Amino acid sequence: MPSPSGPAPSGRTPACPDGARAAGGAPRADEARPAGYRAVFAVHEFRYVFAAHLLSSLGVVVCELALSVLVFRITASPLLSALTFALGLLPYAVGGTLLSAIADRCPARRVLVVCDLLCALAAAGMVLPGTPVAVLLALRCVLAAIAPVFAGTRAATLGETLGEGELFVLGRSVIRLVNQGAQLAGFAAGGLLLAAVTPRAVLALTAGTFLASALLLRLGTRARPARRGVRAAGRGALLGASLGGVRRLLADRRVRALLLLTWLPPAFVVVPEALLVPYSGLLGVGPAGTGLLLCSMPIGAVVAESLVGAFLGPRARARLTFPMGVFAVLPSLGFAARPSLGWAVLLLVLTGTGISYNFGVDRWFVAAVPEELLGQAMTVMHAGRMTVMGLAMGLAGVAAQWAPLRVVMPAAGVVGAGCVLAVICEVRRTAPGPDRAPAGPVRGGAGPGVRRGAGPGVRRGAGPGVRRGAGPAAGTEK
């Protein structure tokens, strides 16, 4: 049954209790008790968001695979076929920078539905017989430019749907689980479909998934006004607002440090992943072994994300943030010994477990950015992550042309560990201190999700992950 129609209040809504501290600073009795994924799915609106994201994620993965096969059949060029995957990452920088203000200037539901419809049109354009390869690649760029706007808007909407406390963190975890699971299921489903029908038929199915996602979002989510309100603007206003917002975010030392903590571990993690095909050739394991290697990291990510989200409380997950951020880049050191297939799979599974560091970063980041820039901040975060991953993949390929794999793959671990440790030090330095917490009255009590208070996930207070309080450096609840 669709949610009630009509506009809903803008801004971040209170979250369900997630272990906030009382105003006096004493821990609540349920502070360490995890809310669990069941509480997230109990929110009616989130179930529609989840279903829509599942469909669109599968559509993107299957679309990439089908388009790559189609381009190769038309051109017989491995370079152009591989370019379809590269174009899925590089245009993120354009969309995430020049269009990022859309996430806050327009009503969220409208942005999400329009993005899905544009993706459906792009996929439909790929289906048309006789479409030139250049147009196919251009349409792929359109999909990639839209993706960060969609992802940032959806992430900001989670703050309004679930609140900015524990449920928001778990909701973001569910989205990451869908992303990882879509890689596994999407490539498997895409391979089966391509064995039965033509690539253009598969692309037509992906257009249908985008349309279904748009329908779910339109019927199942509430209409909320834009954060800044929709107002008439002159030509170039969107570009100016986008660039101005990005400059404002990057000028904040705390936000800048958290963005780097979000971007750097994935950038170094994908280096060994990008070289798995040549590494499998080095081992002589064949297509089955290559597929197993490619699946290992997502499997580790899904298992770790599920276990940490389901069984650990907020404080325990916060304590994992820094250690797991560093650990994520360390297993690649094992490739210096040229491990066999089994050991390589284990190293990649361990690498995937590092995804659990995102639990703490998510809450700290949402608390650090101004509310009127929340959508744009999430867009920049997502676009930056995908862009640095694409660049890292390209640099890994270049390095592998000049150095052996047993040098390039562990080098990513060495350099990555140093860079991540440096960023962690910066995050600790910018963590607000408890002596700067406001002494004034608390609005709306001391519970989670409020604008001012002593609990975690709030804008000002003595809790971790907030603008002023005992931040992540204190090792407390995120």
Coordinates of C-alpha atoms in Angstrom, one line a residue:
M1 CA 0.0 0.0 0.0
P2 CA 1.5 3.3 -1.0
S3 CA 2.5 5.9 1.6
P4 CA 0.1 8.7 2.2
S5 CA 0.1 11.3 -0.5
G6 CA 1.0 14.9 0.0
P7 CA 4.1 16.7 1.1
A8 CA 6.0 15.6 4.1
P9 CA 8.1 17.8 6.3
S10 CA 11.6 18.5 5.1
G11 CA 14.6 18.0 7.2
R12 CA 15.9 15.1 9.2
T13 CA 13.4 13.2 11.2
P14 CA 14.1 11.7 14.6
A15 CA 15.6 8.2 14.4
C16 CA 14.5 5.3 16.5
P17 CA 16.5 4.9 19.7
D18 CA 19.9 3.8 18.8
G19 CA 21.8 4.0 22.0
A20 CA 22.0 7.7 22.6
R21 CA 23.3 9.0 25.8
A22 CA 21.1 10.9 28.2
A23 CA 21.6 14.6 28.7
G24 CA 23.7 13.9 31.8
G25 CA 26.1 11.8 29.8
A26 CA 25.3 8.4 31.4
P27 CA 25.0 5.6 29.0
R28 CA 21.5 4.3 28.3
A29 CA 20.7 0.7 29.2
D30 CA 20.2 -0.2 25.5
E31 CA 23.3 1.7 24.3
A32 CA 25.2 -1.3 23.0
R33 CA 22.2 -3.3 21.8
P34 CA 22.1 -3.4 18.0
A35 CA 18.8 -2.3 16.4
G36 CA 19.2 -4.9 13.7
Y37 CA 18.2 -4.9 10.1
R38 CA 14.6 -6.0 11.0
A39 CA 14.0 -2.5 12.5
V40 CA 15.1 -0.9 9.2
F41 CA 12.8 -3.1 7.1
A42 CA 10.0 -2.3 9.6
V43 CA 9.9 1.2 8.1
H44 CA 7.3 1.0 5.4
E45 CA 8.9 3.6 3.1
F46 CA 12.3 2.0 3.3
R47 CA 11.0 -1.3 1.9
Y48 CA 10.0 0.5 -1.3
V49 CA 13.5 2.2 -1.4
F50 CA 15.2 -1.1 -1.0
A51 CA 13.1 -2.8 -3.7
A52 CA 13.7 0.1 -6.1
H53 CA 17.5 0.1 -5.4
L54 CA 17.7 -3.7 -5.9
L55 CA 16.1 -3.4 -9.3
S56 CA 18.1 -0.4 -10.5
S57 CA 21.4 -1.9 -9.3
L58 CA 20.7 -5.2 -11.1
G59 CA 19.8 -3.1 -14.2
V60 CA 23.1 -1.3 -14.1
V61 CA 25.3 -4.4 -13.7
V62 CA 23.4 -6.3 -16.4
C63 CA 23.4 -3.3 -18.7
E64 CA 27.2 -3.0 -18.4
L65 CA 27.7 -6.6 -19.2
A66 CA 25.3 -6.7 -22.1
L67 CA 26.6 -3.4 -23.6
S68 CA 30.2 -4.7 -23.4
V69 CA 29.2 -7.9 -25.3
L70 CA 27.3 -5.9 -27.8
V71 CA 30.1 -3.5 -28.5
F72 CA 32.6 -6.4 -28.9
R73 CA 30.3 -8.1 -31.4
I74 CA 29.9 -5.0 -33.4
T75 CA 33.6 -3.9 -33.4
A76 CA 35.6 -7.1 -32.4
S77 CA 37.7 -4.6 -30.4
P78 CA 38.7 -5.7 -26.8
L79 CA 39.7 -2.1 -26.1
L80 CA 36.2 -0.7 -26.9
S81 CA 34.5 -3.5 -25.1
A82 CA 36.6 -2.8 -21.9
L83 CA 35.9 0.9 -22.4
T84 CA 32.2 0.3 -21.6
F85 CA 33.2 -0.6 -18.1
A86 CA 35.7 2.3 -17.7
L87 CA 32.9 4.7 -18.8
G88 CA 30.9 3.4 -15.9
L89 CA 33.3 5.2 -13.5
L90 CA 35.0 8.2 -15.0
P91 CA 31.8 10.3 -15.7
Y92 CA 31.0 10.2 -12.0
A93 CA 33.3 13.2 -11.5
V94 CA 31.2 15.3 -14.0
G95 CA 27.8 14.4 -12.6
G96 CA 28.9 14.5 -9.0
T97 CA 30.5 17.9 -9.4
L98 CA 28.5 19.9 -11.9
L99 CA 25.0 18.5 -11.0
S100 CA 25.4 17.8 -7.3
A101 CA 23.2 20.8 -6.2
I102 CA 20.2 19.1 -7.7
A103 CA 20.1 16.8 -4.7
D104 CA 19.2 19.7 -2.4
R105 CA 17.5 22.1 -4.8
C106 CA 14.7 19.8 -6.1
P107 CA 12.2 17.5 -4.2
A108 CA 14.0 14.2 -3.6
R109 CA 11.3 11.9 -4.9
R110 CA 11.1 13.9 -8.2
V111 CA 14.9 13.7 -8.6
L112 CA 14.9 9.9 -8.0
V113 CA 12.1 9.2 -10.4
V114 CA 13.4 11.4 -13.1
C115 CA 16.9 9.8 -12.8
D116 CA 15.4 6.4 -13.2
L117 CA 13.4 7.5 -16.2
L118 CA 16.4 9.0 -17.9
C119 CA 18.3 5.7 -17.3
A120 CA 15.4 3.8 -18.8
L121 CA 15.5 6.1 -21.9
A122 CA 19.3 5.7 -22.2
A123 CA 19.0 1.9 -22.0
A124 CA 16.2 2.0 -24.6
G125 CA 18.4 4.0 -26.9
M126 CA 21.0 1.2 -26.8
V127 CA 18.3 -1.3 -27.9
L128 CA 17.6 0.5 -31.2
P129 CA 19.1 -1.4 -34.2
G130 CA 21.9 0.4 -36.0
T131 CA 22.9 2.6 -33.1
P132 CA 26.5 3.6 -33.7
V133 CA 29.1 2.5 -31.2
A134 CA 30.0 6.1 -30.4
V135 CA 26.3 6.7 -29.4
L136 CA 26.3 3.5 -27.3
L137 CA 29.3 4.7 -25.4
A138 CA 27.8 8.2 -25.0
L139 CA 24.6 6.7 -23.6
R140 CA 26.8 4.7 -21.2
C141 CA 28.3 8.1 -20.1
V142 CA 24.8 9.4 -19.5
L143 CA 24.0 6.6 -17.1
A144 CA 27.3 7.2 -15.2
A145 CA 26.7 10.9 -14.9
I146 CA 23.2 10.4 -13.5
A147 CA 24.3 7.7 -11.0
P148 CA 26.0 10.0 -8.4
V149 CA 23.0 12.4 -8.4
F150 CA 20.7 9.5 -7.8
A151 CA 22.9 7.9 -5.1
G152 CA 23.4 11.2 -3.3
T153 CA 19.7 12.1 -3.3
R154 CA 18.8 8.6 -2.1
A155 CA 21.3 8.7 0.7
A156 CA 20.1 12.1 1.9
T157 CA 16.5 10.8 1.7
L158 CA 17.4 7.9 4.0
G159 CA 18.2 10.6 6.7
E160 CA 14.6 11.8 6.4
T161 CA 13.1 8.3 6.1
L162 CA 15.0 6.6 8.9
G163 CA 16.4 9.6 10.9
E164 CA 20.1 10.3 11.3
G165 CA 20.8 7.8 14.1
E166 CA 21.2 4.1 14.2
L167 CA 18.6 3.2 11.6
F168 CA 20.3 5.6 9.1
V169 CA 23.6 3.7 9.6
L170 CA 21.9 0.4 9.1
G171 CA 19.9 1.6 6.1
R172 CA 23.2 2.7 4.4
S173 CA 24.5 -0.8 5.3
V174 CA 21.6 -2.4 3.5
I175 CA 22.3 -0.2 0.4
R176 CA 25.9 -1.4 0.4
L177 CA 24.8 -5.0 0.7
V178 CA 22.6 -4.6 -2.3
N179 CA 25.5 -3.0 -4.3
Q180 CA 27.8 -6.0 -3.5
G181 CA 25.1 -8.6 -4.0
A182 CA 24.1 -7.0 -7.3
Q183 CA 27.6 -7.6 -8.6
L184 CA 27.3 -11.3 -8.0
A185 CA 23.7 -11.8 -9.0
G186 CA 23.9 -9.3 -11.9
F187 CA 26.9 -10.9 -13.7
A188 CA 25.4 -14.4 -13.1
A189 CA 22.0 -13.3 -14.4
G190 CA 23.5 -11.4 -17.2
G191 CA 25.6 -14.3 -18.3
L192 CA 22.6 -16.6 -18.3
L193 CA 20.5 -14.1 -20.3
L194 CA 23.2 -13.5 -22.8
A195 CA 23.4 -17.3 -23.4
A196 CA 19.7 -17.3 -24.2
V197 CA 18.9 -14.0 -26.0
T198 CA 20.7 -11.2 -27.8
P199 CA 22.5 -8.4 -26.0
R200 CA 19.8 -5.9 -27.2
A201 CA 17.1 -8.0 -25.7
V202 CA 19.0 -8.0 -22.4
L203 CA 19.3 -4.2 -22.6
A204 CA 15.6 -3.9 -23.2
L205 CA 15.1 -5.9 -19.9
T206 CA 17.4 -3.4 -18.1
A207 CA 15.2 -0.5 -19.3
G208 CA 12.3 -2.3 -17.7
T209 CA 14.1 -2.6 -14.4
F210 CA 14.7 1.2 -14.4
L211 CA 11.0 1.8 -15.1
A212 CA 10.0 -0.5 -12.3
S213 CA 12.3 1.3 -9.9
A214 CA 10.8 4.6 -10.9
L215 CA 7.3 3.3 -10.3
L216 CA 8.2 1.9 -6.9
L217 CA 9.7 5.2 -5.8
R218 CA 6.8 7.2 -7.1
L219 CA 4.2 5.1 -5.4
G220 CA 6.0 4.1 -2.2
T221 CA 7.9 7.1 -1.0
R222 CA 6.6 10.4 0.4
A223 CA 6.7 13.7 -1.4
R224 CA 9.0 16.0 0.5
P225 CA 9.9 19.6 -0.5
A226 CA 13.4 20.5 -1.5
R227 CA 15.8 21.5 1.3
R228 CA 16.3 24.9 -0.2
G229 CA 12.9 25.1 -1.9
V230 CA 12.4 24.9 -5.7
R231 CA 12.9 28.4 -7.0
A232 CA 13.3 30.0 -10.4
A233 CA 16.9 30.4 -11.3
G234 CA 18.7 32.0 -14.2
R235 CA 20.9 30.1 -16.6
G236 CA 24.0 28.8 -15.0
A237 CA 22.6 28.9 -11.5
L238 CA 22.7 25.2 -11.1
L239 CA 26.3 25.0 -12.1
G240 CA 27.3 27.8 -9.8
A241 CA 25.4 26.3 -6.9
S242 CA 27.0 22.9 -7.5
L243 CA 30.5 24.3 -7.7
G244 CA 29.9 26.6 -4.7
G245 CA 28.6 23.8 -2.6
V246 CA 31.6 21.6 -3.5
R247 CA 34.0 24.4 -2.5
R248 CA 32.1 24.9 0.7
L249 CA 32.3 21.2 1.6
L250 CA 36.0 20.9 0.7
A251 CA 36.8 24.1 2.7
D252 CA 35.7 22.4 5.9
R253 CA 38.6 20.5 7.3
R254 CA 36.5 17.9 9.1
V255 CA 34.4 17.2 6.1
R256 CA 37.5 17.0 3.9
A257 CA 39.1 14.5 6.2
L258 CA 36.0 12.3 6.3
L259 CA 35.7 12.4 2.5
L260 CA 39.3 11.2 2.2
L261 CA 38.6 8.4 4.7
T262 CA 35.6 7.4 2.5
W263 CA 37.6 7.5 -0.8
L264 CA 41.1 6.2 0.0
P265 CA 40.6 2.6 1.2
P266 CA 38.4 1.6 -1.8
A267 CA 41.0 3.2 -4.1
F268 CA 43.7 0.9 -2.9
V269 CA 41.5 -2.1 -2.5
V270 CA 40.5 -2.2 -6.2
V271 CA 44.2 -2.4 -7.3
P272 CA 44.5 -6.1 -6.8
E273 CA 40.9 -6.6 -8.0
A274 CA 41.7 -4.8 -11.3
L275 CA 44.6 -7.2 -11.9
L276 CA 42.8 -10.4 -11.1
V277 CA 42.3 -11.4 -14.8
P278 CA 46.1 -11.3 -15.6
Y279 CA 46.8 -12.9 -12.2
S280 CA 44.5 -15.8 -12.9
G281 CA 46.4 -16.2 -16.2
L282 CA 49.6 -16.3 -14.3
L283 CA 48.2 -19.1 -12.2
G284 CA 46.7 -20.9 -15.2
V285 CA 43.4 -21.5 -13.4
G286 CA 41.1 -20.9 -16.4
P287 CA 37.7 -19.1 -16.6
A288 CA 36.3 -20.9 -13.5
G289 CA 39.2 -19.8 -11.4
T290 CA 39.0 -16.3 -12.7
G291 CA 35.3 -16.2 -11.8
L292 CA 36.0 -17.4 -8.3
L293 CA 38.7 -14.7 -7.8
L294 CA 36.3 -12.0 -9.0
C295 CA 33.5 -13.2 -6.7
S296 CA 35.7 -13.4 -3.6
M297 CA 35.9 -9.8 -2.6
P298 CA 32.1 -9.1 -2.8
I299 CA 31.5 -12.3 -0.8
G300 CA 33.7 -11.1 1.9
A301 CA 32.0 -7.7 1.9
V302 CA 28.5 -9.2 2.1
V303 CA 29.4 -11.5 4.9
A304 CA 31.2 -8.9 7.0
E305 CA 28.6 -6.2 6.4
S306 CA 25.8 -8.6 7.4
L307 CA 27.5 -9.9 10.6
V308 CA 28.7 -6.5 11.8
G309 CA 25.3 -4.8 11.2
A310 CA 23.3 -7.7 12.7
F311 CA 25.3 -8.6 15.8
L312 CA 27.4 -5.6 16.9
G313 CA 26.1 -2.5 18.6
P314 CA 26.9 1.1 17.7
R315 CA 29.9 1.4 20.0
A316 CA 31.5 -1.8 18.8
R317 CA 31.0 -0.8 15.2
A318 CA 32.6 2.6 15.9
R319 CA 35.6 0.9 17.4
L320 CA 36.1 -1.1 14.1
T321 CA 36.1 2.0 11.9
F322 CA 39.8 2.9 12.0
P323 CA 41.2 -0.7 12.4
M324 CA 39.1 -2.0 9.5
G325 CA 39.9 1.0 7.3
V326 CA 43.6 0.1 7.6
F327 CA 43.0 -3.7 7.5
A328 CA 41.2 -3.4 4.1
V329 CA 44.4 -2.6 2.2
L330 CA 46.7 -5.0 4.0
P331 CA 45.7 -8.5 2.5
S332 CA 47.1 -7.4 -0.8
L333 CA 50.6 -7.6 0.7
G334 CA 50.1 -11.4 0.5
F335 CA 50.3 -11.3 -3.2
A336 CA 54.0 -10.7 -2.9
A337 CA 54.3 -14.4 -2.3
R338 CA 52.4 -15.2 -5.5
P339 CA 49.7 -17.2 -3.6
S340 CA 47.9 -20.2 -5.2
L341 CA 44.2 -20.0 -6.1
G342 CA 43.0 -21.0 -2.6
W343 CA 45.2 -18.5 -0.8
A344 CA 44.4 -15.7 -3.2
V345 CA 40.7 -16.3 -2.7
L346 CA 41.2 -16.1 1.1
L347 CA 43.2 -12.8 0.7
L348 CA 40.4 -11.3 -1.4
V349 CA 37.7 -12.4 1.0
L350 CA 39.6 -10.8 3.9
T351 CA 40.0 -7.6 1.8
G352 CA 36.2 -7.5 1.3
T353 CA 35.6 -7.6 5.1
G354 CA 37.2 -4.1 5.3
I355 CA 33.9 -2.7 4.1
S356 CA 32.6 -2.7 7.7
Y357 CA 34.7 0.5 8.4
N358 CA 31.9 2.5 6.6
F359 CA 29.5 2.1 9.6
G360 CA 31.4 4.8 11.6
V361 CA 32.2 7.1 8.7
D362 CA 28.6 7.3 7.6
R363 CA 27.3 8.8 10.9
W364 CA 30.3 11.1 11.4
F365 CA 29.9 12.5 7.9
V366 CA 26.2 13.1 8.1
A367 CA 26.8 14.9 11.4
A368 CA 29.6 17.0 10.0
V369 CA 27.9 18.5 6.9
P370 CA 25.4 21.4 7.0
E371 CA 21.9 20.1 6.7
E372 CA 21.1 22.3 3.6
L373 CA 24.0 20.6 1.8
L374 CA 23.3 17.0 2.9
G375 CA 22.2 15.8 -0.5
Q376 CA 25.1 17.5 -2.3
A377 CA 27.6 16.1 0.2
M378 CA 26.4 12.5 -0.3
T379 CA 26.5 13.0 -4.0
V380 CA 30.1 14.3 -3.8
M381 CA 31.0 11.4 -1.5
H382 CA 29.7 8.8 -3.9
A383 CA 31.1 10.5 -7.0
G384 CA 34.5 10.9 -5.5
R385 CA 34.7 7.3 -4.4
M386 CA 33.8 5.9 -7.8
T387 CA 36.1 8.4 -9.6
V388 CA 39.2 7.5 -7.4
M389 CA 38.4 3.8 -7.9
G390 CA 38.3 4.2 -11.7
L391 CA 41.6 6.2 -11.6
A392 CA 43.2 3.6 -9.4
M393 CA 42.2 0.8 -11.7
G394 CA 43.7 2.6 -14.6
L395 CA 46.9 3.4 -12.8
A396 CA 47.1 -0.3 -11.7
G397 CA 46.9 -1.4 -15.3
V398 CA 49.7 1.1 -16.3
A399 CA 51.9 0.0 -13.4
A400 CA 51.4 -3.7 -14.4
Q401 CA 52.8 -2.9 -17.8
W402 CA 56.1 -2.0 -16.3
A403 CA 56.4 -4.1 -13.2
P404 CA 55.4 -7.7 -12.3
L405 CA 52.1 -8.4 -10.6
R406 CA 53.8 -9.6 -7.4
V407 CA 55.2 -6.1 -7.0
V408 CA 52.3 -4.0 -8.1
M409 CA 49.6 -5.7 -6.1
P410 CA 51.4 -5.6 -2.7
A411 CA 52.6 -2.1 -3.4
A412 CA 49.0 -1.0 -3.2
G413 CA 48.9 -2.4 0.3
V414 CA 52.1 -0.5 1.4
V415 CA 51.1 2.8 -0.1
G416 CA 47.5 2.4 0.9
A417 CA 48.3 1.7 4.6
G418 CA 50.4 4.8 4.8
C419 CA 47.8 7.0 3.2
V420 CA 44.9 5.6 5.3
L421 CA 46.9 6.0 8.5
A422 CA 47.6 9.7 7.6
V423 CA 43.9 10.4 6.9
I424 CA 42.9 8.7 10.2
C425 CA 45.3 11.0 12.1
E426 CA 43.6 13.9 10.4
V427 CA 40.1 12.6 11.3
R428 CA 41.2 12.3 14.9
R429 CA 42.7 15.8 14.9
T430 CA 39.4 17.3 13.6
A431 CA 37.2 15.3 16.0
P432 CA 35.4 17.8 18.3
G433 CA 36.3 17.8 21.9
P434 CA 33.8 17.4 24.8
D435 CA 34.9 20.7 26.3
R436 CA 33.3 22.5 23.4
A437 CA 29.9 21.0 23.8
P438 CA 27.1 23.6 24.2
A439 CA 25.7 24.2 27.7
G440 CA 22.3 25.4 26.5
P441 CA 19.1 23.5 26.7
V442 CA 18.5 20.5 24.5
R443 CA 15.8 20.8 21.9
G444 CA 13.6 17.7 21.7
G445 CA 15.3 15.8 24.5
A446 CA 18.4 13.8 24.6
G447 CA 17.3 11.1 22.2
P448 CA 18.9 10.3 18.8
G449 CA 18.2 12.1 15.7
V450 CA 17.6 15.5 17.3
R451 CA 19.4 18.7 16.3
R452 CA 21.0 19.4 19.6
G453 CA 21.7 17.0 22.4
A454 CA 24.2 14.8 24.0
G455 CA 23.7 11.7 21.9
P456 CA 25.3 10.3 18.9
G457 CA 24.1 11.1 15.5
V458 CA 23.1 14.7 16.4
R459 CA 24.4 18.0 15.1
R460 CA 25.8 19.4 18.3
G461 CA 26.4 17.6 21.6
A462 CA 28.9 15.5 23.5
G463 CA 28.4 12.3 21.5
P464 CA 30.7 10.9 19.0
G465 CA 30.3 11.6 15.3
V466 CA 28.7 14.9 16.0
R467 CA 29.8 18.5 15.2
R468 CA 31.0 19.1 18.7
G469 CA 31.5 16.3 21.2
A470 CA 33.7 13.3 21.9
G471 CA 34.4 12.4 18.3
P472 CA 35.7 9.2 16.8
A473 CA 39.1 9.7 18.3
A474 CA 37.7 8.9 21.7
G475 CA 36.8 5.5 20.5
T476 CA 33.2 5.9 21.6
E477 CA 29.9 5.2 19.9
K478 CA 29.7 6.5 16.4

